[in-house]
Coordinates of N, CA, C and O in Angstrom, one line a residue:
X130 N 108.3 12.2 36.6 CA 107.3 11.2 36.7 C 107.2 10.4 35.4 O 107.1 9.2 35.5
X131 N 107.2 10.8 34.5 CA 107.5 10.1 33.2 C 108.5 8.9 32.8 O 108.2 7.9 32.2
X132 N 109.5 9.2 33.3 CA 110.7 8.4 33.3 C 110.7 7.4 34.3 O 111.5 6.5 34.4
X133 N 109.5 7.6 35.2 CA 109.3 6.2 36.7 C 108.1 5.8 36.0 O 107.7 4.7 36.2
X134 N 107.6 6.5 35.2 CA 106.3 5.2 34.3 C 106.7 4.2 33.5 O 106.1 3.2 33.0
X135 N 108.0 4.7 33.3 CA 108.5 4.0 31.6 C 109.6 3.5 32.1 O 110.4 3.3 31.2
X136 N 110.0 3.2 33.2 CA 110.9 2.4 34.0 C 110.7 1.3 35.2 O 111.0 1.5 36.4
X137 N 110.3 -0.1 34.5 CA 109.7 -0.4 35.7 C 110.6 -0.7 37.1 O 110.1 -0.6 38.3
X138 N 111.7 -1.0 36.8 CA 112.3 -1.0 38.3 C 112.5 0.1 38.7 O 113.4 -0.1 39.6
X139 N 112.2 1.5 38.6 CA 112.4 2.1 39.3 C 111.0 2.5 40.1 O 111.1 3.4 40.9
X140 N 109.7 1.8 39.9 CA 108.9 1.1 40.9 C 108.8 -0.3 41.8 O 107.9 -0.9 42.2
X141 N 110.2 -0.5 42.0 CA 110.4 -1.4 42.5 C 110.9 -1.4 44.3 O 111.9 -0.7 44.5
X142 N 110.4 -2.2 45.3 CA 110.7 -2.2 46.4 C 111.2 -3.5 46.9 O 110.6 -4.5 46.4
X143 N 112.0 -3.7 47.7 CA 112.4 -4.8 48.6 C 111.9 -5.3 50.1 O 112.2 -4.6 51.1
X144 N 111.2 -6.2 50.2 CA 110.5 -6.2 51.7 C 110.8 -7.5 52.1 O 110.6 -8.4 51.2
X145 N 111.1 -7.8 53.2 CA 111.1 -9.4 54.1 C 110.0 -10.6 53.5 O 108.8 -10.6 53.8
X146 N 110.3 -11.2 52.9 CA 109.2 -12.5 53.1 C 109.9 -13.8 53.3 O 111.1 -14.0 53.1
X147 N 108.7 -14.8 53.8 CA 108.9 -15.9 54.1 C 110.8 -16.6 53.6 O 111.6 -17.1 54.3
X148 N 110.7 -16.4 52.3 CA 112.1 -16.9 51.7 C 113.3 -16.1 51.8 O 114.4 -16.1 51.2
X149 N 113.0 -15.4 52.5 CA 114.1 -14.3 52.2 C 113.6 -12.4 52.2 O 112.9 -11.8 52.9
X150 N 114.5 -12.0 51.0 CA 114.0 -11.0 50.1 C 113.1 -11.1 48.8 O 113.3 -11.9 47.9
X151 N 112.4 -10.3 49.0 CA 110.9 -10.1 47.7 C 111.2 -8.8 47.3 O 111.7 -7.8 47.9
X152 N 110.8 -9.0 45.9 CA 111.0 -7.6 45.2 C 109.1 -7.2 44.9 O 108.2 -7.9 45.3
X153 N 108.8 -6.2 44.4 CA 107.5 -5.5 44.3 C 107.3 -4.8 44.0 O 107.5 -3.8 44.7
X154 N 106.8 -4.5 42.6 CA 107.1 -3.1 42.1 C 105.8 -2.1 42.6 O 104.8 -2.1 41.8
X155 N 105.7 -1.6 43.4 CA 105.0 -0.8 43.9 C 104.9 0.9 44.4 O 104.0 1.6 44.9
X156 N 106.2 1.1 44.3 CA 107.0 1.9 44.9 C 106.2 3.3 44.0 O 106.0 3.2 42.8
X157 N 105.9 4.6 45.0 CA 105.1 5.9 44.6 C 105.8 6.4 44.4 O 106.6 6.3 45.3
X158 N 106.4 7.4 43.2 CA 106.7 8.4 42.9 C 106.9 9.6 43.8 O 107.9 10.3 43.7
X159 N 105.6 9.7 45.1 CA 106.0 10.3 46.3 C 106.5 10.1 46.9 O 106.3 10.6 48.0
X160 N 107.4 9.2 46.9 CA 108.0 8.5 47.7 C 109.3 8.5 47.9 O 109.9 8.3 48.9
X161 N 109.9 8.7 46.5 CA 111.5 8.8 45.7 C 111.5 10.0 46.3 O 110.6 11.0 46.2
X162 N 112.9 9.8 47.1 CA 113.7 11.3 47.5 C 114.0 12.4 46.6 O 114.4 11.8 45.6
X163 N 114.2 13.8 46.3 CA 114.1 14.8 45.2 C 114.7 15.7 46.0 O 114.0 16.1 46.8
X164 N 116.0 16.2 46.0 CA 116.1 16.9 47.1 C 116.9 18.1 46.3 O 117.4 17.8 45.2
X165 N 117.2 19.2 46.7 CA 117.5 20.3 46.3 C 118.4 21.1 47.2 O 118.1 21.7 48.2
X166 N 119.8 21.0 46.7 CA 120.3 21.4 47.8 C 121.7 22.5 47.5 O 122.3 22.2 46.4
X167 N 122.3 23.7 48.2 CA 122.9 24.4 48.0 C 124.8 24.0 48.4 O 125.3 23.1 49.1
X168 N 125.2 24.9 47.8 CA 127.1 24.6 48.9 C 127.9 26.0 48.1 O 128.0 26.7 47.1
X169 N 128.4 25.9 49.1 CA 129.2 27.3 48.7 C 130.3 27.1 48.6 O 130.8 28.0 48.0
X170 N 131.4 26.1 49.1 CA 132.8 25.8 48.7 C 132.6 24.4 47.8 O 131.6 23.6 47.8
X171 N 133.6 24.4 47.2 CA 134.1 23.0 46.8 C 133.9 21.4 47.8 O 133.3 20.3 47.8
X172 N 134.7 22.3 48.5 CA 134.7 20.8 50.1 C 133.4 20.6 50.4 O 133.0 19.5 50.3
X173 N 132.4 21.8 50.9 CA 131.0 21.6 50.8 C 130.5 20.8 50.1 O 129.8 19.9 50.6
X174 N 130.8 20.9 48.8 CA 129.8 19.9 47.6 C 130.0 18.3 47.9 O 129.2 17.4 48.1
X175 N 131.8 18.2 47.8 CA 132.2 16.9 48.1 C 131.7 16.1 49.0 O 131.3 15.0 48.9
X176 N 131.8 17.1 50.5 CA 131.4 16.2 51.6 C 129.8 15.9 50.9 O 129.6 14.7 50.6
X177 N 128.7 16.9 50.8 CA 127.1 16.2 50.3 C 127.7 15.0 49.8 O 127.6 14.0 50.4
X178 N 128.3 15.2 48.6 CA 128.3 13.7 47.6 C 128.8 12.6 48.6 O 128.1 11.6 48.9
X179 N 129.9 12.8 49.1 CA 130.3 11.9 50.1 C 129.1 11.3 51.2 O 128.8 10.1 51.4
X180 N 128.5 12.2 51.6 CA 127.0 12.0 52.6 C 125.7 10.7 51.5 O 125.1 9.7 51.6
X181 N 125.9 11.5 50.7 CA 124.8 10.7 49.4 C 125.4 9.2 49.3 O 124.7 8.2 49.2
X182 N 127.0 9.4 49.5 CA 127.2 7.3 48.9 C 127.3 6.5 50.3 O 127.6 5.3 50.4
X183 N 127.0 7.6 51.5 CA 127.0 7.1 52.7 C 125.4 6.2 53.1 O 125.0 5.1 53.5
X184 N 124.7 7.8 52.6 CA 123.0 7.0 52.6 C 122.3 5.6 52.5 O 122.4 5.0 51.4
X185 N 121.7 5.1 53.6 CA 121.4 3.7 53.3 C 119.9 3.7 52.7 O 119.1 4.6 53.2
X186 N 119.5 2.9 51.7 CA 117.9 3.0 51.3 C 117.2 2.4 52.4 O 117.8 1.7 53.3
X187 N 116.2 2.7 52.4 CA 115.2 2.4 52.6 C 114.1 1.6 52.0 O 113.0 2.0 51.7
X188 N 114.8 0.2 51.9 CA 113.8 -0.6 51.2 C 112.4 -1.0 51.1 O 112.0 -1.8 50.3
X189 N 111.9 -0.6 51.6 CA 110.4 -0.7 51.5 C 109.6 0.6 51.3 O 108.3 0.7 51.4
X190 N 110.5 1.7 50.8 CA 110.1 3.2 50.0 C 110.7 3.5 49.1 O 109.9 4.2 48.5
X191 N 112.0 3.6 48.5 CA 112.6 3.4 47.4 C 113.9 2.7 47.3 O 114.5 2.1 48.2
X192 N 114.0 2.8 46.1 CA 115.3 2.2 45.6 C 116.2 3.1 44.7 O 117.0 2.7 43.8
X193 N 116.0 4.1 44.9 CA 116.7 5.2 44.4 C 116.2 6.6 44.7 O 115.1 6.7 45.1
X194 N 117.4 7.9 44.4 CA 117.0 9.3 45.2 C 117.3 10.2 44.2 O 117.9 9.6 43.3
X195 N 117.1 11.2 43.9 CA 117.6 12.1 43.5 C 118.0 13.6 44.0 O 117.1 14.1 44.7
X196 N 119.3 14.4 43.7 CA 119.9 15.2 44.5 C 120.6 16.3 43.8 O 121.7 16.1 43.5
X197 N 119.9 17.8 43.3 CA 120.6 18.4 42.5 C 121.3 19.7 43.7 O 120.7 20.5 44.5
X198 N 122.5 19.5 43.4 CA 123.0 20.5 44.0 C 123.3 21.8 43.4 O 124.1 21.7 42.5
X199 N 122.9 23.4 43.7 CA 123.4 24.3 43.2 C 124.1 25.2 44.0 O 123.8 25.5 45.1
X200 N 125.3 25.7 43.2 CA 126.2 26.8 43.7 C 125.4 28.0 44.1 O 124.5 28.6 43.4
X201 N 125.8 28.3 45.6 CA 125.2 29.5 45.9 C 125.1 31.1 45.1 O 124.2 31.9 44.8
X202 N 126.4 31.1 44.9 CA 127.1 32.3 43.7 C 127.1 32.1 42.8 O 127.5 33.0 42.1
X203 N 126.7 31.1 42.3 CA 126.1 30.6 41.1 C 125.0 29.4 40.9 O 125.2 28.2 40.8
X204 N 123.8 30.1 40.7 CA 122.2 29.5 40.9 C 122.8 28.6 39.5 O 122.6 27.4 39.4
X205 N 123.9 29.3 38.3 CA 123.5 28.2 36.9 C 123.9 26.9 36.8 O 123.7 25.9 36.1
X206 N 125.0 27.3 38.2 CA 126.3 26.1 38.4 C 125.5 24.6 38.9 O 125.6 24.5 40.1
X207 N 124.8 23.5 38.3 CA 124.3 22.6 39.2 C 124.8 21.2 38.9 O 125.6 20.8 38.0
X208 N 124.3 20.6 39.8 CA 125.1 19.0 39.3 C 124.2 18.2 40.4 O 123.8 18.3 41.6
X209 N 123.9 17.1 39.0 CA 122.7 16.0 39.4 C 123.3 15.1 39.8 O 124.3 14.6 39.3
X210 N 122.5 14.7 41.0 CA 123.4 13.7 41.5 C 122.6 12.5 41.7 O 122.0 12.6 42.7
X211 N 122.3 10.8 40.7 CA 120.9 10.0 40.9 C 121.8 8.9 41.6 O 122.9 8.7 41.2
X212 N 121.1 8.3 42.7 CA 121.5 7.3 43.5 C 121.0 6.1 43.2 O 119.8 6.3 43.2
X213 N 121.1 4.7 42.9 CA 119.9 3.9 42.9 C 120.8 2.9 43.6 O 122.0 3.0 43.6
X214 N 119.9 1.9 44.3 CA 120.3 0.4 44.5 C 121.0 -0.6 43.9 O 120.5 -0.6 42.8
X215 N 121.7 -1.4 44.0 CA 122.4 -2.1 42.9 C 121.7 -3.2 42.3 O 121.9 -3.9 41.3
X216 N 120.8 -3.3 43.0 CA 119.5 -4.1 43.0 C 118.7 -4.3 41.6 O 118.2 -5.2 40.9
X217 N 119.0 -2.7 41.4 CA 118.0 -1.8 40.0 C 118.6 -1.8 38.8 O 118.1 -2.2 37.8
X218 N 119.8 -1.1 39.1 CA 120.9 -0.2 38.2 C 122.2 -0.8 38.2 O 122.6 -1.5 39.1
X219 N 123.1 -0.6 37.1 CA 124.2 -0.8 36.8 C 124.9 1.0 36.7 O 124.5 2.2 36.6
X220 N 125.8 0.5 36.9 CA 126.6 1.9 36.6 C 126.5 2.2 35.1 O 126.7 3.4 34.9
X221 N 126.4 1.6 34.1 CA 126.1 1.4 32.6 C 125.0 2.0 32.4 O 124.9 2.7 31.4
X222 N 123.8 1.7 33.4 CA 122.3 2.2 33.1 C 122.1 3.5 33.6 O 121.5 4.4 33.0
X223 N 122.7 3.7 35.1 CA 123.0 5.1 35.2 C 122.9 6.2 34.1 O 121.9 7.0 33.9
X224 N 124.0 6.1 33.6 CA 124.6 6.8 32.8 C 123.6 6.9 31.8 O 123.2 8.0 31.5
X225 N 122.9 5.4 31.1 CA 121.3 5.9 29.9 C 120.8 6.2 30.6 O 119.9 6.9 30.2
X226 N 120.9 6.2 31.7 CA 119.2 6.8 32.9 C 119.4 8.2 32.6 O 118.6 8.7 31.9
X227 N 120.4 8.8 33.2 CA 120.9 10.6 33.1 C 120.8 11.0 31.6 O 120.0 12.0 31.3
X228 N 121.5 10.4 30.8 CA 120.9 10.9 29.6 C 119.8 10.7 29.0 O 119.8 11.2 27.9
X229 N 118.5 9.8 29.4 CA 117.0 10.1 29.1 C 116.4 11.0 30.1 O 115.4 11.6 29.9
X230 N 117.1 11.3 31.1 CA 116.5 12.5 31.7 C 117.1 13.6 31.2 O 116.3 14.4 30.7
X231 N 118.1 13.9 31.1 CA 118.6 15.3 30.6 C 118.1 15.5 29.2 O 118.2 16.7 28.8
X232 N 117.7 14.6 28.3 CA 116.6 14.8 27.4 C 115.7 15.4 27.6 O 115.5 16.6 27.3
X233 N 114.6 14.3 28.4 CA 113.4 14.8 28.3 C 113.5 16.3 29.3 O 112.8 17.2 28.9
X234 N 114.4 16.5 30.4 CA 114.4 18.1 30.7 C 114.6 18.9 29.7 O 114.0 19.9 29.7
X235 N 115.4 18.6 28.7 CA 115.7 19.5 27.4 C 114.3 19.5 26.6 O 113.7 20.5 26.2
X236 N 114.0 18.5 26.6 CA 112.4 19.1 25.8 C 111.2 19.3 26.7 O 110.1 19.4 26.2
X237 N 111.3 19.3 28.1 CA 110.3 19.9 28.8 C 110.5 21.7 29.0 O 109.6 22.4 29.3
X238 N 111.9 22.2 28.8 CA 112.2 23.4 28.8 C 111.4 24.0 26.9 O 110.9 25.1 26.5
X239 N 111.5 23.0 26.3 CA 111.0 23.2 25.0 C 109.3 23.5 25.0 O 108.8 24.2 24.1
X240 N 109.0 23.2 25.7 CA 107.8 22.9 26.0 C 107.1 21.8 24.4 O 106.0 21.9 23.8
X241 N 108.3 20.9 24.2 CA 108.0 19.8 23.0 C 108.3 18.1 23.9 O 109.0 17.2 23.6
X242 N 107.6 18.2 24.9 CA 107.7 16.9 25.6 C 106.7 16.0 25.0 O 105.6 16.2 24.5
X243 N 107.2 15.1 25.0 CA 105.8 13.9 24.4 C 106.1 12.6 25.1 O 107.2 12.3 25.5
X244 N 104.8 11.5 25.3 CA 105.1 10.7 26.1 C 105.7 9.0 25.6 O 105.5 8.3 24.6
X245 N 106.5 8.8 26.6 CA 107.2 7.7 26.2 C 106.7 6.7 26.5 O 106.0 6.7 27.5
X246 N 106.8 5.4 25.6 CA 107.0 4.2 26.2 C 107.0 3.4 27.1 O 108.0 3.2 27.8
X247 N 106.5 3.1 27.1 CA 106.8 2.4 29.0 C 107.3 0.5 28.6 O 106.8 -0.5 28.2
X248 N 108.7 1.0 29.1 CA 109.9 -0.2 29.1 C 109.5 -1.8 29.4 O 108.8 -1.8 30.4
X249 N 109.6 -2.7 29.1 CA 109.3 -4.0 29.5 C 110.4 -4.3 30.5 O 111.4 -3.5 30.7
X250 N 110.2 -5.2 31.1 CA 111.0 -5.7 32.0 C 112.0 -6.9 31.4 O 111.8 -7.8 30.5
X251 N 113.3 -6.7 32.0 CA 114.3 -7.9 31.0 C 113.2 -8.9 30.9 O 112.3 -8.6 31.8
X252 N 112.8 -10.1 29.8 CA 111.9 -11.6 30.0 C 112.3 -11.9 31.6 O 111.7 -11.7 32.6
X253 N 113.5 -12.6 31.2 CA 114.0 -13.2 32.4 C 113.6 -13.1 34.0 O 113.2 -13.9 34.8
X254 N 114.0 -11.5 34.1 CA 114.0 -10.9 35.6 C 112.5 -10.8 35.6 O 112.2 -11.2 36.7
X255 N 111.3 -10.4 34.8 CA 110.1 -10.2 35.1 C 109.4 -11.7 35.1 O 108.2 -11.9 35.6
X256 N 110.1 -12.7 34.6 CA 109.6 -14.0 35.1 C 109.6 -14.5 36.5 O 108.8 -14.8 37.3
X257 N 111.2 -14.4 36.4 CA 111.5 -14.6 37.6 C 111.2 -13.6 39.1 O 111.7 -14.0 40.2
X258 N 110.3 -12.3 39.0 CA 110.2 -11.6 40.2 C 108.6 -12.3 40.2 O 108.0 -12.3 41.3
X259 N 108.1 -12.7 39.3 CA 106.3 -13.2 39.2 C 106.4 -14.9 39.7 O 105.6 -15.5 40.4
X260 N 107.2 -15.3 39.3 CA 107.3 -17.0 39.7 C 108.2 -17.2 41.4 O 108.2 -18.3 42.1
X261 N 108.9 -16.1 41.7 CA 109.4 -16.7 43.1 C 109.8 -15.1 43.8 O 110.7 -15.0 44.6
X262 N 109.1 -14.3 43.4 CA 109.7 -12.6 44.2 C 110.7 -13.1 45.4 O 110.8 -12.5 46.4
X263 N 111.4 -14.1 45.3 CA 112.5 -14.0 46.4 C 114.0 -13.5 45.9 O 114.5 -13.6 44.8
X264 N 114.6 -13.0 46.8 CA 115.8 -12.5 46.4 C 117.1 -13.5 46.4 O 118.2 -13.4 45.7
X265 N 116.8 -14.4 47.2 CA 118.0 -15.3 47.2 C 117.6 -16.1 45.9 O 118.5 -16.2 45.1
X266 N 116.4 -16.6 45.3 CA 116.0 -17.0 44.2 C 116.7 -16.3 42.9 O 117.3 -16.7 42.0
X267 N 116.3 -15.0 43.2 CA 117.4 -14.1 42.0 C 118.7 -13.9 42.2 O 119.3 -13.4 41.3
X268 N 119.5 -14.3 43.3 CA 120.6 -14.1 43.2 C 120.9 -15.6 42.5 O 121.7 -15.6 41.6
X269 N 120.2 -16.9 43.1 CA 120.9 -18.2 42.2 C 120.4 -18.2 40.8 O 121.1 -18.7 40.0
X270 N 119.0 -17.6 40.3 CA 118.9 -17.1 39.1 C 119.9 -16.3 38.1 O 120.2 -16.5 36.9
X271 N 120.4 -15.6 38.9 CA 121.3 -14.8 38.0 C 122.6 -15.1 37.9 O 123.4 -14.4 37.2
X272 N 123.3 -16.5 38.6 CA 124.2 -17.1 38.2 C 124.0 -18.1 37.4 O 124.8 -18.9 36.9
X273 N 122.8 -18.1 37.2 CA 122.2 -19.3 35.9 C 122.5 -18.6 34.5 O 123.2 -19.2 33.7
X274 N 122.3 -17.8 34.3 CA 121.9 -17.2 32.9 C 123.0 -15.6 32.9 O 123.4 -14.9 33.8
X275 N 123.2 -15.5 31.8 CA 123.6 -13.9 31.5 C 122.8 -13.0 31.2 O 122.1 -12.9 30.2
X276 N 122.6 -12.1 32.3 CA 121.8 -10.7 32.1 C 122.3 -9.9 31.6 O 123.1 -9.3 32.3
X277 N 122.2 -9.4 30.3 CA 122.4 -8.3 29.5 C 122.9 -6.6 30.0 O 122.1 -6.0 30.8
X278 N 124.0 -6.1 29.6 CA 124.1 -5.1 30.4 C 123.7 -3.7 30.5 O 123.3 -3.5 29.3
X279 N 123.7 -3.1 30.8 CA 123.3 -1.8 31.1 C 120.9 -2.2 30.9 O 120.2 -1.5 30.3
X280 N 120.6 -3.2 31.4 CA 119.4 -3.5 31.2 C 119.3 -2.5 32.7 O 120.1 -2.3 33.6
X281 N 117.9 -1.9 32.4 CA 117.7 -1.5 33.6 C 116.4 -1.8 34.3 O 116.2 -1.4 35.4

């Protein structure tokens, strides 16, 4: 929950309006998929992961899931697996995403967690979801200008 306070698109949803697509950051914490799940072969695990890039969102409840899978014969063996929308995330931000979370798990196991920041939104993209929440608006938006990468 920490890391969806200090992240605003990852309160963010997509819903039908008048122009198109609207973005909304409204999206509940109960809401984001968290799923916990076991496999006992190799092929087992692959096919899950395979199933996970199959998964379609659900845009008007999230925009991303989360999915830790652990080895049955081995409870220590685990691998996180975070999904988001392309909407949200870069494959660039990913990757800072997983590593502020495997932090702050490393200091919640510490029991030395402290609270973070809560992130601004690129200028740009938070202007632009307040002045026209349409999606076709941000898609000709974002051929206007250069969005910085790994922004999340």
């Amino acid at each position: 929950n920490l890391l969806f306070q200090r992240h605003p698109l990852l309160r963010a949803l997509i819903y039908p309006s008048k122009e198109g697509l609207a973005f909304e950051l409204i999206a509940k914490f109960s809401d984001i998929p968290i799923l916990y799940s076991f496999y006992e072969t190799e092929q087992q695990r692959q096919k899950n992961i395979e199933n996970e890039m199959q998964e379609l969102f659900d845009l008007r409840k999230n925009l991303w899931r989360v999915q830790l899978l652990s080895k049955k014969a081995d409870p220590k063996k685990k691998f996180l697996i975070l999904t988001a929308h392309h909407a949200i995330a870069d494959a660039l931000s990913l990757v800072n995403f997983t590593e502020e979370f495997l932090n702050c798990y490393t200091e919640l196991l510490k029991n030395s967690a402290h609270q973070l920041a809560i992130l601004p939104l690129n200028d740009n993209i938070e202007k632009l979801l307040i002045s026209t929440n349409s999606w076709d608006s941000y898609l000709a938006f974002q051929k206007e200008i250069e969005l910085p990468g790994g922004a999340f």
